[in-house]
PDB file of C-alpha atoms in Angstrom:
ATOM      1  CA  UNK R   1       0.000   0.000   0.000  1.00 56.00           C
ATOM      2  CA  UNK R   2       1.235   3.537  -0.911  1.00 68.00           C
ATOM      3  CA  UNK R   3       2.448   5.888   2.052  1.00 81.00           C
ATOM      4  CA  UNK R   4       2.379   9.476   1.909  1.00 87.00           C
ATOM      5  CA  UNK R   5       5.741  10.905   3.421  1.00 93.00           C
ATOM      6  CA  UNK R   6       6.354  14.896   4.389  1.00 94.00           C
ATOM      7  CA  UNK R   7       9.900  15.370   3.680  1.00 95.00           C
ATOM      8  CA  UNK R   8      11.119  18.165   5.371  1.00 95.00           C
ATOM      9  CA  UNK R   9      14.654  19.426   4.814  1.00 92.00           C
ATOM     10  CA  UNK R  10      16.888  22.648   3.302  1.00 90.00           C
ATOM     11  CA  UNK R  11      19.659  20.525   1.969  1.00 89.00           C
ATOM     12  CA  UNK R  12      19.083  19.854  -1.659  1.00 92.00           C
ATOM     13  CA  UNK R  13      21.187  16.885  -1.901  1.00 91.00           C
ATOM     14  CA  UNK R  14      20.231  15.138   0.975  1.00 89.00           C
ATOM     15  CA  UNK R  15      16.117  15.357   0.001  1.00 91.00           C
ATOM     16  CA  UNK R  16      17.163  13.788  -3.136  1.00 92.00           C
ATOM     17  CA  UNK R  17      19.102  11.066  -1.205  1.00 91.00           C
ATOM     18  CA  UNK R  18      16.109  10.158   1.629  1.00 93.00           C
ATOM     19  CA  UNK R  19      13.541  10.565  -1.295  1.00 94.00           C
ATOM     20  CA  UNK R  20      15.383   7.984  -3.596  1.00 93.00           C
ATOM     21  CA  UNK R  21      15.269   5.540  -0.845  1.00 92.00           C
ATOM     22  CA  UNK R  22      11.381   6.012   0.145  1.00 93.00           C
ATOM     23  CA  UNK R  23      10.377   5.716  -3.418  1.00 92.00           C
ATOM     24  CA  UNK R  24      12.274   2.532  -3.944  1.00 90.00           C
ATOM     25  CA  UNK R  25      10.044   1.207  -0.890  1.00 88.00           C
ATOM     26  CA  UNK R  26       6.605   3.032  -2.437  1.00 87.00           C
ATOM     27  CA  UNK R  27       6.035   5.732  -1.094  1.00 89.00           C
ATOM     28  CA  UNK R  28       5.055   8.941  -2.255  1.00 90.00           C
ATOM     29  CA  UNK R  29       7.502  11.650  -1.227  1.00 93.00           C
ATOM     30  CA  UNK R  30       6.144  15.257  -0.329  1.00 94.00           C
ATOM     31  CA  UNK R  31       9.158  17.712  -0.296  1.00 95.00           C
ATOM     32  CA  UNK R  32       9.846  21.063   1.465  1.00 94.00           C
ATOM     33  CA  UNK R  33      13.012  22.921   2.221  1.00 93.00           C
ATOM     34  CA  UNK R  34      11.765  24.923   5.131  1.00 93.00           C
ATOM     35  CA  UNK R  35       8.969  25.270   8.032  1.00 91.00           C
ATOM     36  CA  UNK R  36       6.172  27.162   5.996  1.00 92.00           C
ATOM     37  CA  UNK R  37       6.394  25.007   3.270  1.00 93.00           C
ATOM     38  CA  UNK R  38       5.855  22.102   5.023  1.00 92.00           C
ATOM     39  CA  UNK R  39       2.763  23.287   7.023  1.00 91.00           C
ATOM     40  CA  UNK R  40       1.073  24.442   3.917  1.00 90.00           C
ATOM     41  CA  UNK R  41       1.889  20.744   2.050  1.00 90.00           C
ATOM     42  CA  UNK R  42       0.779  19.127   5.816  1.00 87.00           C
ATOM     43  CA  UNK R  43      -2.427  21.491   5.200  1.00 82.00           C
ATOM     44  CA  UNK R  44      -3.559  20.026   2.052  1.00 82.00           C
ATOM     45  CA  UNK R  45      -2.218  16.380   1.743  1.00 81.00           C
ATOM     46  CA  UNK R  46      -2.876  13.381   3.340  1.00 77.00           C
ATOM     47  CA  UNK R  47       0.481  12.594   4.910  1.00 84.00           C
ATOM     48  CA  UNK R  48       1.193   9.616   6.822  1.00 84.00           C
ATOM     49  CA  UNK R  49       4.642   9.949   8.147  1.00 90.00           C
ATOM     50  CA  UNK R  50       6.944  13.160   8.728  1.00 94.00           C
ATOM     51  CA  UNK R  51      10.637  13.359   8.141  1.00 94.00           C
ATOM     52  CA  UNK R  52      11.713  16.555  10.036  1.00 92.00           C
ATOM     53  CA  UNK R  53      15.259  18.174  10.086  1.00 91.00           C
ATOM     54  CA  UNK R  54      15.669  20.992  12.890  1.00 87.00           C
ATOM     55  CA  UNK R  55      17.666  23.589  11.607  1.00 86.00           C
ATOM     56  CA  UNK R  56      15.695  25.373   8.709  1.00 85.00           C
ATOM     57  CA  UNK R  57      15.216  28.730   7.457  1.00 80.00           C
ATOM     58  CA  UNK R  58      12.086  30.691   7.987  1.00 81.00           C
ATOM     59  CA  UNK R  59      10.197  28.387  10.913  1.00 88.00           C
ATOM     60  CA  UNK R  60      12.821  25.798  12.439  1.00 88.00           C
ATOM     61  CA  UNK R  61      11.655  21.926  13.165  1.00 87.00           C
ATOM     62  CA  UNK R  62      10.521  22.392  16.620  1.00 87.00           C
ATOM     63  CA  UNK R  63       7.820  25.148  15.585  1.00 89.00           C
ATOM     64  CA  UNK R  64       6.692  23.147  12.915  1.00 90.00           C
ATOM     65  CA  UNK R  65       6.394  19.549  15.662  1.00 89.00           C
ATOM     66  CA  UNK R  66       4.386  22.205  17.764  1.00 86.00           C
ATOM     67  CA  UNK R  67       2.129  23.807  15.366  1.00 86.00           C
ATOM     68  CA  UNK R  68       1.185  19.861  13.704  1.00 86.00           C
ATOM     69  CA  UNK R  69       0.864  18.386  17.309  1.00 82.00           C
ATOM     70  CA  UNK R  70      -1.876  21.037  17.842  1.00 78.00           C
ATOM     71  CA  UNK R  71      -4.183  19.258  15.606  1.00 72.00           C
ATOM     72  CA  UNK R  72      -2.632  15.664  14.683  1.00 76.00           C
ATOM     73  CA  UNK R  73      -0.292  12.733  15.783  1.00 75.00           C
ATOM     74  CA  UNK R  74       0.882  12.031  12.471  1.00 83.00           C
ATOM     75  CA  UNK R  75       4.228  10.120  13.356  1.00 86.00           C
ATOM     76  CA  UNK R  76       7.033  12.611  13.335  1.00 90.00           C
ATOM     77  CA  UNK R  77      10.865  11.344  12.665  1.00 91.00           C
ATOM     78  CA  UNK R  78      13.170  14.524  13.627  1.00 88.00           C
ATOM     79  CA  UNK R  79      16.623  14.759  12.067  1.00 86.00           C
ATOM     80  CA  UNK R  80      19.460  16.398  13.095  1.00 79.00           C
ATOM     81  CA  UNK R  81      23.269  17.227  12.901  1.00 74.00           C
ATOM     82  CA  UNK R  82      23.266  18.611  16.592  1.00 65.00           C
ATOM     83  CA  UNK R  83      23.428  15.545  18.973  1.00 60.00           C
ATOM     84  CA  UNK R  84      22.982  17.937  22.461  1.00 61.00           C
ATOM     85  CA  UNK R  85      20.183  15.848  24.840  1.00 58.00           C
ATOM     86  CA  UNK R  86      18.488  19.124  25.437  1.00 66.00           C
ATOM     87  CA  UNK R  87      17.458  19.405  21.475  1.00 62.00           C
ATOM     88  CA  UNK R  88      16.311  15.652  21.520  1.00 65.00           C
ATOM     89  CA  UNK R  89      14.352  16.494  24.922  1.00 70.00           C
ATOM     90  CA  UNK R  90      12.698  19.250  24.018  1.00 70.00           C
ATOM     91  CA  UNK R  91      11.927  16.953  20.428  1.00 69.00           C
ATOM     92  CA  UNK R  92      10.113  14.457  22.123  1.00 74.00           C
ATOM     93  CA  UNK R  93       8.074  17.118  24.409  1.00 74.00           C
ATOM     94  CA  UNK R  94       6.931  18.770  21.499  1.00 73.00           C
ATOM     95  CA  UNK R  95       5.966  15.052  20.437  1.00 75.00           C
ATOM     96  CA  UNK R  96       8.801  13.583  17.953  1.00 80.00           C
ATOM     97  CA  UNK R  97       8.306   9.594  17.931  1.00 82.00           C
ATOM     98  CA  UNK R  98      11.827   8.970  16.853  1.00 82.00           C
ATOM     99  CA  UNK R  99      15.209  11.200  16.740  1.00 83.00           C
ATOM    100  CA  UNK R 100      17.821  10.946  13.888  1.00 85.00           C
ATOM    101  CA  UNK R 101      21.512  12.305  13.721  1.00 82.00           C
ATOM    102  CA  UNK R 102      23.327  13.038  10.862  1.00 80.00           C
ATOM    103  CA  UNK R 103      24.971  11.265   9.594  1.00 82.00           C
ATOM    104  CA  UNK R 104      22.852   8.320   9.501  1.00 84.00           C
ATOM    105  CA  UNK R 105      21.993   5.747   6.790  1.00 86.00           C
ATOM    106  CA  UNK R 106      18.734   6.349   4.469  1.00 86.00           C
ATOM    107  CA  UNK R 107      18.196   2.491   4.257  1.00 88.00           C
ATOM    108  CA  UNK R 108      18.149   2.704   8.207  1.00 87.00           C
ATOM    109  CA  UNK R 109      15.783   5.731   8.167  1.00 90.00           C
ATOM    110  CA  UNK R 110      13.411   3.751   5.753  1.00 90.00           C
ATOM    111  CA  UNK R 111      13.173   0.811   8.325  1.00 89.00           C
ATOM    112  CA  UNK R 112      12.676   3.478  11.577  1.00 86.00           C
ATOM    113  CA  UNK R 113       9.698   4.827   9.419  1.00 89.00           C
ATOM    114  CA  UNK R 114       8.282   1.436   8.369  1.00 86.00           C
ATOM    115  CA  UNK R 115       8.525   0.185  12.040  1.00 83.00           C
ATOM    116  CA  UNK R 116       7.062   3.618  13.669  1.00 81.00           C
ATOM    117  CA  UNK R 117       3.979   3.251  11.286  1.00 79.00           C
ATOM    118  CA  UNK R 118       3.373  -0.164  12.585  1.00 74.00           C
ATOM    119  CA  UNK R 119       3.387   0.800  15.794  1.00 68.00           C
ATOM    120  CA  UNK R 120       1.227   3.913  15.616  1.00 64.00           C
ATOM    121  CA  UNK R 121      -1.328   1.863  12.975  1.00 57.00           C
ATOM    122  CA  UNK R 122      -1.745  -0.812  15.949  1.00 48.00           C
ATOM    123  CA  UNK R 123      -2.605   1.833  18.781  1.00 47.00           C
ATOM    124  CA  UNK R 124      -5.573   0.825  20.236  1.00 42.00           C
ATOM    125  CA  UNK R 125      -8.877   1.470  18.522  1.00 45.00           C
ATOM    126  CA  UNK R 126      -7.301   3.304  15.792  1.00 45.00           C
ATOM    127  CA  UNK R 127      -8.669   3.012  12.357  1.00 48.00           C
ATOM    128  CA  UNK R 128      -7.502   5.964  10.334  1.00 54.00           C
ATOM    129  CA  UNK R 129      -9.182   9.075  11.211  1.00 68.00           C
ATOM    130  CA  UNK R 130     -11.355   7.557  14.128  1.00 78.00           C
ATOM    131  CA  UNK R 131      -9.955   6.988  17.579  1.00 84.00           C
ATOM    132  CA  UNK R 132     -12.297   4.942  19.562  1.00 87.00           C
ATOM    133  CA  UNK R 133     -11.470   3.830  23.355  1.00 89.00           C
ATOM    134  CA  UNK R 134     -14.241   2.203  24.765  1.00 87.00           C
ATOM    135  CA  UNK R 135     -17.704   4.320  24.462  1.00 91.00           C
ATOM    136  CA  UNK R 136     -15.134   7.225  23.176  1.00 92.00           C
ATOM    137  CA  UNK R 137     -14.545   8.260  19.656  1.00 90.00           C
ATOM    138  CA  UNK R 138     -12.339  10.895  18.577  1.00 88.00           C
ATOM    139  CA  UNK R 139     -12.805  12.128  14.762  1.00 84.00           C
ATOM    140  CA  UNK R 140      -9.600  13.518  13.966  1.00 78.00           C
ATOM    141  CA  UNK R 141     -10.472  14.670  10.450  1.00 71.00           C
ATOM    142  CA  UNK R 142     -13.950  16.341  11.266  1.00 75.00           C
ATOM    143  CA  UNK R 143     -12.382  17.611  14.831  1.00 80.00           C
ATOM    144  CA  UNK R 144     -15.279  15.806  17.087  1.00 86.00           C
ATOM    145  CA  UNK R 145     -15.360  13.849  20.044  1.00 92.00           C
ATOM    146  CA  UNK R 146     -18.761  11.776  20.935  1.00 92.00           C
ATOM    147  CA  UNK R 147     -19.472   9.562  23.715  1.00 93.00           C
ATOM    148  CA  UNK R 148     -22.092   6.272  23.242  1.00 91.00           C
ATOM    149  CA  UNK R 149     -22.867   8.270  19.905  1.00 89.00           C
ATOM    150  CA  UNK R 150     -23.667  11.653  21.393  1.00 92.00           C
ATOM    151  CA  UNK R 151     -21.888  14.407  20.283  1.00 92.00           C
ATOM    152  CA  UNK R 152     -19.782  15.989  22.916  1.00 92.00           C
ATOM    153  CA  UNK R 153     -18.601  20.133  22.419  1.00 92.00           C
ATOM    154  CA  UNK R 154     -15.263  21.016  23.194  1.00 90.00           C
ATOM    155  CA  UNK R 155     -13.392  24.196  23.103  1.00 90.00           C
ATOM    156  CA  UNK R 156     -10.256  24.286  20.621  1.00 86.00           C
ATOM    157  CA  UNK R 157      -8.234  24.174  23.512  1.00 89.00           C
ATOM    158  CA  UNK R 158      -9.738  20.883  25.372  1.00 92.00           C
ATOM    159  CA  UNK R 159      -9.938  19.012  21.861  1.00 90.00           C
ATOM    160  CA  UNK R 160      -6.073  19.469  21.691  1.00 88.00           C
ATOM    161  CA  UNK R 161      -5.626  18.275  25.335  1.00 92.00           C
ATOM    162  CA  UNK R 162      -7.435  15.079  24.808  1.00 93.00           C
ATOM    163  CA  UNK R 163      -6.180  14.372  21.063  1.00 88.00           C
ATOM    164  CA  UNK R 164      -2.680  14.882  22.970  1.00 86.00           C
ATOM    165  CA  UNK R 165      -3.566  12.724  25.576  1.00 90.00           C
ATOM    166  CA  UNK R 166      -4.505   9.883  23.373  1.00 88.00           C
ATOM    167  CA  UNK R 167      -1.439  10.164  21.418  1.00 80.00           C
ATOM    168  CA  UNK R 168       0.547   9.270  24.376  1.00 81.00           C
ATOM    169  CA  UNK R 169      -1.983   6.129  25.226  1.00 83.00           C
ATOM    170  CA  UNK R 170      -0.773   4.500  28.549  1.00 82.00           C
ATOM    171  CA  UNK R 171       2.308   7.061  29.460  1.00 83.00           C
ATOM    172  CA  UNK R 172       2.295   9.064  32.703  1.00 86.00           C
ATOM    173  CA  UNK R 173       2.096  12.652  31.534  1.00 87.00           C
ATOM    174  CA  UNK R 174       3.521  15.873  33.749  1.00 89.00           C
ATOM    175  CA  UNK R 175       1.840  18.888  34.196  1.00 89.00           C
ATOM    176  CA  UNK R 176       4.555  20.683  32.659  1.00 87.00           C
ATOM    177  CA  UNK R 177       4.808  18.653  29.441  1.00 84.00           C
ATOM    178  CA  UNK R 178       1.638  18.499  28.806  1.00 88.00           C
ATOM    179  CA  UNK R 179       1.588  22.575  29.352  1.00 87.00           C
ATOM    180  CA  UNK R 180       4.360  23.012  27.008  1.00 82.00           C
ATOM    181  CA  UNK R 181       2.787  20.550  24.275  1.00 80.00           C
ATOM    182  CA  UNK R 182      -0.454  21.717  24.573  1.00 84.00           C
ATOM    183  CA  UNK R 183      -0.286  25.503  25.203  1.00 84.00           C
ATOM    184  CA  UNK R 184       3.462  26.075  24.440  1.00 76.00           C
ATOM    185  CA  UNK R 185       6.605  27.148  25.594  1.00 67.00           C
ATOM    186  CA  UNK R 186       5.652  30.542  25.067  1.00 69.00           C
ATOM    187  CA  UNK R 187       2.128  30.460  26.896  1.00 75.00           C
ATOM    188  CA  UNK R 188       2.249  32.621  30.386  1.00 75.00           C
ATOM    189  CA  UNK R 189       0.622  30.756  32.987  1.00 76.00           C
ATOM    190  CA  UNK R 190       0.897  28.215  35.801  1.00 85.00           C
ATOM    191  CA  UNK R 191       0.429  23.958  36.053  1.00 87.00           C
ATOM    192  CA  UNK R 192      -3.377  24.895  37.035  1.00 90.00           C
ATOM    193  CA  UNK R 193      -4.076  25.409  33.882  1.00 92.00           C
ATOM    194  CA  UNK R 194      -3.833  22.568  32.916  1.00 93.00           C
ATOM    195  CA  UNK R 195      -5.620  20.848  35.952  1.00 94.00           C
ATOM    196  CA  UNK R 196      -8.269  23.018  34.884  1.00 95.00           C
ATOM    197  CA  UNK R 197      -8.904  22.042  31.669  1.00 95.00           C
ATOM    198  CA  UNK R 198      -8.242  18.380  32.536  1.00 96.00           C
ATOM    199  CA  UNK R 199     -11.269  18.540  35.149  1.00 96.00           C
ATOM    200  CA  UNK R 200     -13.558  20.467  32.743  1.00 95.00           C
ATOM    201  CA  UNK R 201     -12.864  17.490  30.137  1.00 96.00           C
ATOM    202  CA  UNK R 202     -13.558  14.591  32.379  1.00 95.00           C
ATOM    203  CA  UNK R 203     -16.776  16.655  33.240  1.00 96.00           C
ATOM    204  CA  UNK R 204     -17.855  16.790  29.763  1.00 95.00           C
ATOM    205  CA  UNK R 205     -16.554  12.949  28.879  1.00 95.00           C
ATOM    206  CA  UNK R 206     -18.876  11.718  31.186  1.00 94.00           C
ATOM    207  CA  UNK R 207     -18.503   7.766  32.402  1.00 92.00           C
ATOM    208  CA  UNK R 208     -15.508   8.164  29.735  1.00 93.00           C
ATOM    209  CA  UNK R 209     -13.803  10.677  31.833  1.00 94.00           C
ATOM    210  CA  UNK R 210     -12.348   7.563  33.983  1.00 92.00           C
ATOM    211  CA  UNK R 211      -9.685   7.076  31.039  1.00 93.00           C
ATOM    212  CA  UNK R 212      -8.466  10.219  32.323  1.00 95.00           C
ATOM    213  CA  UNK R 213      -6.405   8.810  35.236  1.00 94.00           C
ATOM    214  CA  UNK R 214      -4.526  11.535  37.620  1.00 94.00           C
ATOM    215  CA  UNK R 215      -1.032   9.528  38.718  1.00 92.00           C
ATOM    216  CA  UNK R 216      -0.178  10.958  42.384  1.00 90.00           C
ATOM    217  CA  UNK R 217       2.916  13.556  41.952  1.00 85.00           C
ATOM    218  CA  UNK R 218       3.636  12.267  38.327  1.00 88.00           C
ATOM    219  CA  UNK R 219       0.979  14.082  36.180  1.00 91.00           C
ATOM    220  CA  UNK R 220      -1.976  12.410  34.170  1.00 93.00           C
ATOM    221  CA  UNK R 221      -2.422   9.055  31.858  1.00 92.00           C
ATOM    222  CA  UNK R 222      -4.670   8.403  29.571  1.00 92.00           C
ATOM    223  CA  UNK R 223      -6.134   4.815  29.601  1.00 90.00           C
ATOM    224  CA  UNK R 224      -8.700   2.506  29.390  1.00 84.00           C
ATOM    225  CA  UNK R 225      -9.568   0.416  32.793  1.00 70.00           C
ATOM    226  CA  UNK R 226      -8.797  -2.841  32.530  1.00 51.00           C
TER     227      UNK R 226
END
């Protein structure tokens, strides 16, 4: 089955490299050689898989991770030539699945991206668009939540908490990670914000609400009782 890739990268030569090597494995290759770009492209294709580099003109690879996480967990590979822990961090708060350095192999990059989709295609009541757990279902493409059937209204702001949450099925979540995913690095405010908005979204969840689970001094997982 075709796979729609997002290729994101300044370097001429190297987005002809990594796109020889996806296309010999069939997939369709989406290029961009900076941050705009790629949000427009990620705007008006249906892209399964994201090959990111960091250090772009115009809107670097951690503003464009932030901006797509608001609204989607399309899998996100980041790539890199800086191998500092804080920049692979601050990737995976923002919500990178996997982390590359250059130099790396394309053949090896193929098989991360292969494996990463398998994972994310197995996640638990995932069938493209639709999230269901339990009596839940999550409509990424339309942007609406119902509960038994009945549709449930959320603000902006709680649909990208919970969309977030169930990205991260079964991990304990801090407050502050969840702030800084969620409302962004930038956002003025305190942790109660988002104990606020978790509590207004259990509220409006109903008997579903439970899959909202509050871990003692860690932070918040999402998951279905067992």
């Amino acid at each position: 089955m075709k796979r729609n890739l997002l290729l994101v990268e300044d370097d001429l030569l190297m987005r002809e490299f990594i796109t020889d090597y996806f296309k010999k494995e069939q997939w369709d290759v989406y290029e961009a050689e900076n941050g705009n770009l790629a949000l427009e492209i990620f705007e008006r294709q249906a892209i399964d898989l994201i090959v990111l580099d960091i250090m772009m003109p115009e809107l670097d690879g951690f503003s464009v991770c932030r901006q797509i996480r608001r609204n989607s967990d399309v899998p996100i590979i980041m790539i890199t030539a800086r191998v500092e822990d804080d920049d692979q961090l601050r990737g995976f708060e923002l919500g990178a699945d996997e982390y590359v350095t250059k130099p790396f192999s394309p053949r090896v990059l193929v098989a991360r991206a292969i494996a990463l989709l398998k994972r994310t295609e197995g996640t638990i009541g995932r069938e493209g668009n639709l999230l269901t757990f339990g009596g839940l279902t999550v409509n990424r493409m339309s942007h609406t939540v119902s509960v038994e059937g009945k549709s449930i209204s959320l603000s902006p702001k709680e649909y990208e908490l919970l969309l977030f949450l169930t990205k991260h099925y079964g991990k304990v979540l801090s407050r502050d990670f969840i702030l800084n995913a969620v409302w962004g690095y930038d956002y003025i405010g305190d942790l109660r914000t988002v104990d606020t908005h978790v509590k207004k979204l259990r509220a409006k969840l109903g008997a579903e609400g439970r899959c909202i689970g509050t871990v003692i001094r860690a932070g918040y997982k999402f998951e279905l009782e067992g």
